[in-house]
Amino acid sequence: MRYIVEIEPGMYEQVRRGLRALGIRIVREIPPYWISIDIPPQLAERVEALPGVVRVSRERVFRIAAFIPVEKKLAQLYGLLVNPLTAPMALMRSAQLDKGKYYWVTSESRKALGAGEADKLGIQGEGVKVAILDTGIDPTVEDLLGTPSESTMEIQPIPIDLNGHGTHVASTACGRGAWDPHGKLLGVAPRASVFGIKCLGLGIGTGSTSDIVEAILKAWQRGAKIINMSLGSDIQPGERHDEEADPICRAIRLVARDGVVVIVASGNSGEGYASTPGICSDAITVGAIDVEGKIADFSSRKHPDYVDRRKPEVVAPGVNIHATTATGSLIDVMQFFDGIRRACISGSSMAAPHVTGIIALWVEYLRKHGVEPDVNMVKDIIRRYGKSWDPVLGHGVPEFSWVVNYYEEVLK
């Protein structure tokens, strides 16, 4: 069974020696604070007793925060297509769904956050490094051409985006603008310096705790100012989650102390559910709304862990978001009319990069005025200029004008 070991500062080598003395195979090293190991459950207490070990946690499985998981789409499509009686109906039904589907293209959805006002000031995220921790980014698509990626996945070390989710998320946050019949595809912060770290994969978009912890540290080491994590692992109704014992929350806290702002999707299991790392106090958690500004039915909310921590902090467009996706991707297999390298999908996954983009605009604006923001300042802006927090919509949709008001009224 896979466990991740958290280590006290300065004790990394001592813990490594202790593990080897116990005959334990080290699967992955994530210096200076984590090591991943394979052990039977009865050995966990012995490992936790080693000098320098803070705690030992079982690794969790994390997945993309898209509303309909790609494996479910594949199963639905396959089940209909393999039967000659239902195959024509399947194709026809998909065409009908597409024909009536509302396409909220990113050049329009970004306006909900006031990105157009930032455009008028020449603020488009320039100089702000944004890391997308996801299924990778396709560097051949037109609005993300040449975008670098790397992988922290043991079994998929090449950062190819086979799923399409990571490319869609990056396009929503930082796409440079691509022509599309439904309208121009332009990210919220099109001039930000975006890069990808593949920590989810296997086609369907899953990854482990250690995949994600290492990705957070790599993003930090590469100088990311903002990290987008459109991923999560559900916390069920009635279940409570200890963020102090959560390696990903601990990693988020570590980088937040160095000024990195981490944006996380709230999850897609609906009312009564939460998600980790959505519960992390040092992250900005984002729920999804539709074109009418109503909360999406699937957006996770009202779990006691969320209510205790005032989550989500904000909401953003997350229903039928039309953006670029990877070549030959799986994320939108049930749709046939989105076009090549396009997908119109829903989820708090799609809401989070809208907020990542607007925070990139805030960062550029404040830097132009000699201010380097951190997550505490970002949360202060949200609390001051958003609406009164409620457990469904948080403080509402963040807008570019909030940072202008904050500078003029608080910092100037």
Tab-separated table of C-alpha atoms in Angstrom, residues 15-208:
chain	number	residue	atom	x	y	z
A	15	VAL	CA	14.601	9.678	7.711
A	16	ARG	CA	15.904	8.140	4.483
A	17	ARG	CA	18.440	6.152	6.486
A	18	GLY	CA	15.768	5.096	8.976
A	19	LEU	CA	13.497	3.807	6.213
A	20	ARG	CA	16.310	1.806	4.665
A	21	ALA	CA	17.217	0.365	8.053
A	22	LEU	CA	13.637	-0.961	8.242
A	23	GLY	CA	14.058	-2.525	4.805
A	24	ILE	CA	11.437	-0.219	3.281
A	25	ARG	CA	11.616	0.568	-0.427
A	26	ILE	CA	11.492	4.266	-1.222
A	27	VAL	CA	9.219	4.762	-4.225
A	28	ARG	CA	9.646	8.500	-4.687
A	29	GLU	CA	11.649	11.282	-3.099
A	30	ILE	CA	10.200	14.783	-2.934
A	31	PRO	CA	12.837	16.709	-1.008
A	32	PRO	CA	13.028	18.421	1.354
A	33	TYR	CA	9.792	17.357	3.111
A	34	TRP	CA	8.226	14.209	1.589
A	35	ILE	CA	9.039	10.608	0.696
A	36	SER	CA	6.632	8.102	-0.846
A	37	ILE	CA	6.875	4.442	0.207
A	38	ASP	CA	5.160	1.080	-0.320
A	39	ILE	CA	4.458	-0.714	2.981
A	40	PRO	CA	1.809	-2.947	4.553
A	41	PRO	CA	-0.518	-0.977	6.882
A	42	GLN	CA	0.958	-2.604	10.015
A	43	LEU	CA	4.298	-0.879	9.342
A	44	ALA	CA	2.845	2.643	9.275
A	45	GLU	CA	3.181	3.161	13.038
A	46	ARG	CA	6.821	2.067	13.005
A	47	VAL	CA	7.588	4.548	10.243
A	48	GLU	CA	5.770	7.332	12.083
A	49	ALA	CA	7.928	6.602	15.158
A	50	LEU	CA	11.157	7.299	13.254
A	51	PRO	CA	12.996	10.449	14.393
A	52	GLY	CA	12.217	13.305	12.024
A	53	VAL	CA	8.892	11.926	10.768
A	54	VAL	CA	5.946	14.310	11.221
A	55	ARG	CA	3.234	11.924	10.004
A	56	VAL	CA	2.513	9.064	7.647
A	57	SER	CA	-0.581	9.320	5.412
A	58	ARG	CA	-2.153	6.939	2.941
A	59	GLU	CA	-2.026	8.307	-0.567
A	60	ARG	CA	-5.360	9.299	-2.110
A	61	VAL	CA	-6.519	9.211	-5.711
A	62	PHE	CA	-7.315	12.609	-7.215
A	63	ARG	CA	-9.156	13.346	-10.416
A	64	ILE	CA	-10.021	16.173	-12.752
A	65	ALA	CA	-12.901	18.335	-11.545
A	66	ALA	CA	-14.992	18.047	-14.729
A	67	PHE	CA	-18.720	17.481	-14.309
A	68	ILE	CA	-18.981	14.254	-16.307
A	69	PRO	CA	-15.769	12.222	-15.918
A	70	VAL	CA	-14.301	11.143	-19.219
A	71	GLU	CA	-14.466	7.431	-18.371
A	72	LYS	CA	-18.225	7.778	-17.836
A	73	LYS	CA	-18.553	9.505	-21.199
A	74	LEU	CA	-16.555	6.759	-22.851
A	75	ALA	CA	-18.666	4.057	-21.226
A	76	GLN	CA	-21.895	5.764	-22.319
A	77	LEU	CA	-20.682	6.232	-25.864
A	78	TYR	CA	-19.231	2.735	-26.157
A	79	GLY	CA	-22.368	1.143	-24.741
A	80	LEU	CA	-24.477	2.807	-27.411
A	81	LEU	CA	-22.113	2.472	-30.362
A	82	VAL	CA	-21.359	-1.249	-29.981
A	83	ASN	CA	-25.024	-2.060	-30.423
A	84	PRO	CA	-26.009	-1.643	-34.086
A	85	LEU	CA	-29.562	-0.870	-32.988
A	86	THR	CA	-28.522	2.080	-30.832
A	87	ALA	CA	-25.465	3.406	-32.721
A	88	PRO	CA	-27.448	5.664	-35.131
A	89	MET	CA	-29.541	6.907	-32.206
A	90	ALA	CA	-26.378	7.674	-30.223
A	91	LEU	CA	-24.914	9.792	-32.994
A	92	MET	CA	-28.226	11.538	-33.630
A	93	ARG	CA	-28.760	12.239	-29.929
A	94	SER	CA	-25.305	13.692	-29.590
A	95	ALA	CA	-25.914	15.944	-32.592
A	96	GLN	CA	-29.205	17.151	-31.096
A	97	LEU	CA	-27.544	17.920	-27.774
A	98	ASP	CA	-24.810	19.855	-29.530
A	99	LYS	CA	-27.193	21.790	-31.715
A	100	GLY	CA	-29.076	23.147	-28.713
A	101	LYS	CA	-26.062	23.588	-26.463
A	102	TYR	CA	-25.175	27.049	-25.255
A	103	TYR	CA	-21.537	27.793	-25.983
A	104	TRP	CA	-20.091	30.222	-23.433
A	105	VAL	CA	-16.899	31.041	-25.313
A	106	THR	CA	-14.017	32.292	-23.194
A	107	SER	CA	-13.937	35.713	-24.879
A	108	GLU	CA	-17.435	36.180	-23.420
A	109	SER	CA	-17.125	34.347	-20.102
A	110	ARG	CA	-14.028	36.431	-19.186
A	111	LYS	CA	-16.234	39.542	-19.320
A	112	ALA	CA	-18.144	38.284	-16.278
A	113	LEU	CA	-14.978	39.050	-14.263
A	114	GLY	CA	-14.394	42.485	-15.781
A	115	ALA	CA	-11.415	41.410	-17.880
A	116	GLY	CA	-12.527	43.862	-20.565
A	117	GLU	CA	-11.880	46.752	-18.164
A	118	ALA	CA	-8.380	45.435	-17.569
A	119	ASP	CA	-7.832	45.254	-21.352
A	120	LYS	CA	-8.532	49.002	-21.585
A	121	LEU	CA	-5.700	49.629	-19.112
A	122	GLY	CA	-3.347	47.314	-20.974
A	123	ILE	CA	-3.463	44.783	-18.132
A	124	GLN	CA	-3.467	41.219	-19.483
A	125	GLY	CA	-1.263	39.346	-17.015
A	126	GLU	CA	2.106	40.165	-18.556
A	127	GLY	CA	5.063	38.933	-16.511
A	128	VAL	CA	2.901	36.795	-14.198
A	129	LYS	CA	3.914	33.121	-14.112
A	130	VAL	CA	0.932	30.761	-13.994
A	131	ALA	CA	1.298	27.002	-13.425
A	132	ILE	CA	-1.502	24.671	-14.525
A	133	LEU	CA	-1.326	21.429	-12.481
A	134	ASP	CA	-3.422	19.081	-14.559
A	135	THR	CA	-3.284	16.539	-17.403
A	136	GLY	CA	-0.634	18.514	-19.287
A	137	ILE	CA	-0.913	21.158	-22.009
A	138	ASP	CA	-0.844	20.516	-25.752
A	139	PRO	CA	1.855	22.929	-27.058
A	140	THR	CA	0.647	22.602	-30.661
A	141	VAL	CA	-2.751	24.288	-30.250
A	142	GLU	CA	-2.900	27.786	-31.673
A	143	ASP	CA	-3.645	29.823	-28.550
A	144	LEU	CA	-1.086	27.950	-26.390
A	145	LEU	CA	1.580	27.396	-29.037
A	146	GLY	CA	4.930	26.415	-27.541
A	147	THR	CA	3.658	26.286	-23.946
A	148	PRO	CA	6.141	24.219	-21.888
A	149	SER	CA	5.047	21.270	-19.747
A	150	GLU	CA	6.663	18.603	-17.606
A	151	SER	CA	5.344	15.591	-15.704
A	152	THR	CA	5.504	14.372	-12.110
A	153	MET	CA	3.708	11.114	-12.913
A	154	GLU	CA	5.785	7.992	-12.368
A	155	ILE	CA	4.070	5.993	-15.085
A	156	GLN	CA	3.591	8.862	-17.550
A	157	PRO	CA	6.820	10.876	-17.478
A	158	ILE	CA	6.135	12.438	-20.892
A	159	PRO	CA	3.734	15.380	-20.403
A	160	ILE	CA	1.392	14.651	-23.299
A	161	ASP	CA	-2.187	15.785	-22.688
A	162	LEU	CA	-4.168	12.735	-23.778
A	163	ASN	CA	-7.236	13.850	-21.840
A	164	GLY	CA	-7.600	17.466	-23.008
A	165	HIS	CA	-8.650	18.801	-19.601
A	166	GLY	CA	-5.362	20.570	-18.829
A	167	THR	CA	-5.260	22.249	-22.237
A	168	HIS	CA	-8.860	23.455	-21.799
A	169	VAL	CA	-8.056	24.844	-18.341
A	170	ALA	CA	-4.917	26.617	-19.612
A	171	SER	CA	-6.852	28.053	-22.565
A	172	THR	CA	-9.531	29.422	-20.235
A	173	ALA	CA	-6.983	31.073	-17.944
A	174	CYS	CA	-4.361	32.259	-20.414
A	175	GLY	CA	-5.330	31.398	-23.993
A	176	ARG	CA	-3.918	33.955	-26.400
A	177	GLY	CA	-6.975	34.057	-28.631
A	178	ALA	CA	-8.013	31.627	-31.354
A	179	TRP	CA	-10.655	31.939	-34.042
A	180	ASP	CA	-13.755	29.817	-33.575
A	181	PRO	CA	-17.205	29.806	-35.237
A	182	HIS	CA	-18.790	30.347	-31.818
A	183	GLY	CA	-16.626	33.384	-31.055
A	184	LYS	CA	-13.010	34.200	-30.321
A	185	LEU	CA	-11.352	32.038	-27.679
A	186	LEU	CA	-9.431	34.377	-25.398
A	187	GLY	CA	-8.293	33.581	-21.881
A	188	VAL	CA	-8.772	35.926	-18.947
A	189	ALA	CA	-5.025	36.722	-18.798
A	190	PRO	CA	-3.750	36.126	-22.345
A	191	ARG	CA	-0.285	37.605	-21.808
A	192	ALA	CA	0.574	35.672	-18.655
A	193	SER	CA	3.520	33.251	-18.769
A	194	VAL	CA	1.715	29.924	-18.515
A	195	PHE	CA	3.277	26.487	-18.132
A	196	GLY	CA	1.925	23.047	-17.332
A	197	ILE	CA	2.834	20.316	-14.884
A	198	LYS	CA	1.206	16.975	-15.627
A	199	CYS	CA	0.147	15.364	-12.340
A	200	LEU	CA	-3.026	13.721	-13.689
A	201	GLY	CA	-3.206	11.224	-16.503
A	202	LEU	CA	-3.997	7.629	-17.449
A	203	GLY	CA	-6.382	8.995	-20.075
A	204	ILE	CA	-9.213	9.546	-17.597
A	205	GLY	CA	-7.341	12.198	-15.583
A	206	THR	CA	-6.315	10.706	-12.243
A	207	GLY	CA	-3.206	11.059	-10.100
A	208	SER	CA	-1.854	10.341	-6.631
